[in-house]
Short mmCIF file of C-alpha atoms in Angstrom, two decimals:
data_model
loop_
_atom_site.label_atom_id
_atom_site.label_comp_id
_atom_site.label_asym_id
_atom_site.label_seq_id
_atom_site.Cartn_x
_atom_site.Cartn_y
_atom_site.Cartn_z
CA MET Y 1 128.36 127.14 150.83
CA SER Y 2 128.98 128.67 154.20
CA GLY Y 3 132.73 128.11 154.02
CA LEU Y 4 132.76 125.29 156.56
CA GLU Y 5 133.06 121.99 154.76
CA VAL Y 6 133.00 118.67 156.60
CA THR Y 7 136.06 116.74 155.49
CA THR Y 8 137.63 113.43 156.46
CA GLY Y 9 139.61 115.19 159.17
CA TRP Y 10 136.42 116.14 160.98
CA TYR Y 11 135.28 112.53 161.05
CA LEU Y 12 138.69 111.34 162.23
CA THR Y 13 138.70 113.97 164.97
CA LEU Y 14 135.22 112.90 166.09
CA GLY Y 15 136.28 109.24 166.04
CA ALA Y 16 139.39 110.03 168.10
CA MET Y 17 137.32 112.00 170.62
CA LEU Y 18 134.83 109.13 170.95
CA PHE Y 19 137.70 106.70 171.48
CA LEU Y 20 139.32 109.01 174.04
CA ILE Y 21 136.08 109.50 175.98
CA GLY Y 22 135.49 105.74 176.01
CA GLY Y 23 139.05 105.00 177.09
CA THR Y 24 138.89 107.59 179.85
CA GLY Y 25 135.60 106.19 181.11
CA LEU Y 26 136.98 102.66 180.99
CA LEU Y 27 139.98 103.63 183.10
CA LEU Y 28 138.15 105.82 185.61
CA ARG Y 29 134.87 104.05 186.28
CA ARG Y 30 134.51 100.78 188.22
CA ASN Y 31 130.90 99.92 187.39
CA PRO Y 32 130.95 96.94 184.97
CA LEU Y 33 127.90 98.19 183.06
CA ILE Y 34 129.48 101.58 182.43
CA MET Y 35 132.73 99.86 181.45
CA LEU Y 36 130.87 97.86 178.79
CA MET Y 37 129.30 101.06 177.46
CA CYS Y 38 132.75 102.67 177.29
CA VAL Y 39 134.10 99.73 175.29
CA GLU Y 40 131.18 100.14 172.87
CA LEU Y 41 131.94 103.85 172.58
CA MET Y 42 135.56 103.03 171.74
CA LEU Y 43 134.47 100.51 169.10
CA ASN Y 44 132.17 103.09 167.52
CA GLY Y 45 134.99 105.63 167.41
CA VAL Y 46 137.17 103.13 165.57
CA ASN Y 47 134.28 102.26 163.23
CA LEU Y 48 133.83 105.93 162.38
CA SER Y 49 137.53 106.15 161.51
CA PHE Y 50 137.32 103.06 159.30
CA ILE Y 51 134.32 104.51 157.47
CA ALA Y 52 136.07 107.89 157.03
CA PHE Y 53 139.17 106.26 155.55
CA ALA Y 54 137.08 103.97 153.33
CA ASP Y 55 135.17 106.97 152.01
CA ARG Y 56 138.35 109.02 151.54
CA PHE Y 57 140.17 106.35 149.57
CA GLY Y 58 137.11 104.91 147.81
CA ASP Y 59 137.76 101.42 149.15
CA VAL Y 60 135.13 98.97 150.34
CA HIS Y 61 137.45 97.13 152.74
CA GLY Y 62 136.80 99.66 155.51
CA HIS Y 63 133.09 98.95 155.31
CA THR Y 64 133.78 95.23 155.50
CA VAL Y 65 135.89 95.63 158.63
CA VAL Y 66 133.16 97.74 160.22
CA LEU Y 67 130.62 95.00 159.51
CA PHE Y 68 132.79 92.42 161.28
CA VAL Y 69 133.46 94.78 164.20
CA LEU Y 70 129.71 95.35 164.61
CA VAL Y 71 129.08 91.59 164.67
CA VAL Y 72 131.78 91.06 167.30
CA ALA Y 73 130.48 94.02 169.31
CA ALA Y 74 126.95 92.60 169.25
CA ALA Y 75 128.21 89.23 170.50
CA GLU Y 76 130.24 90.99 173.20
CA VAL Y 77 127.18 92.90 174.34
CA VAL Y 78 125.04 89.78 174.53
CA VAL Y 79 127.54 87.76 176.56
CA GLY Y 80 129.00 90.62 178.61
CA LEU Y 81 125.68 92.21 179.42
CA GLY Y 82 124.27 88.87 180.53
CA LEU Y 83 127.19 88.31 182.88
CA VAL Y 84 127.10 91.84 184.26
CA VAL Y 85 123.35 91.75 184.87
CA ALA Y 86 123.68 88.38 186.65
CA VAL Y 87 126.40 89.76 188.94
CA LEU Y 88 124.60 93.04 189.59
CA ARG Y 89 121.39 91.21 190.54
CA ALA Y 90 123.26 89.28 193.19
CA SER Y 91 125.17 92.33 194.44
CA PRO Y 92 123.85 95.72 193.23
CA ARG Y 93 126.96 97.61 194.38
CA ALA Y 94 129.39 95.27 192.61
CA THR Y 95 132.47 96.74 190.95
CA ALA Y 96 134.74 95.35 188.26
CA ASP Y 97 136.95 93.82 190.98
CA ASP Y 98 133.98 91.82 192.27
CA LEU Y 99 133.62 89.95 188.97
CA SER Y 100 136.11 87.40 190.22
CA ALA Y 101 133.05 85.78 191.87
CA LEU Y 102 132.34 84.24 188.46
CA ARG Y 103 135.27 81.83 188.76
CA GLY Y 104 133.00 79.21 190.25
#
């Protein structure tokens, strides 16, 4: 042992940093594709926290929640990425404010 043990606190700190980086990117950037990536980064930070707590308390419910979050995130990527790519093909310099063009 080198004296530096990875505990649950390390995982929670990493999850919080991932969530913070994703939230900051979501608030500061206007590109819809980057905004989707930031949302995914936030979801992965939360998933890491769920896994850390599930491991710490020996409960399987955290793993179950992560499975459902991953399914919802995959569906969000499929639908959101399709919409963003369709908008960016029509207007390559489109921002998040320009997505109101989808109203029909």
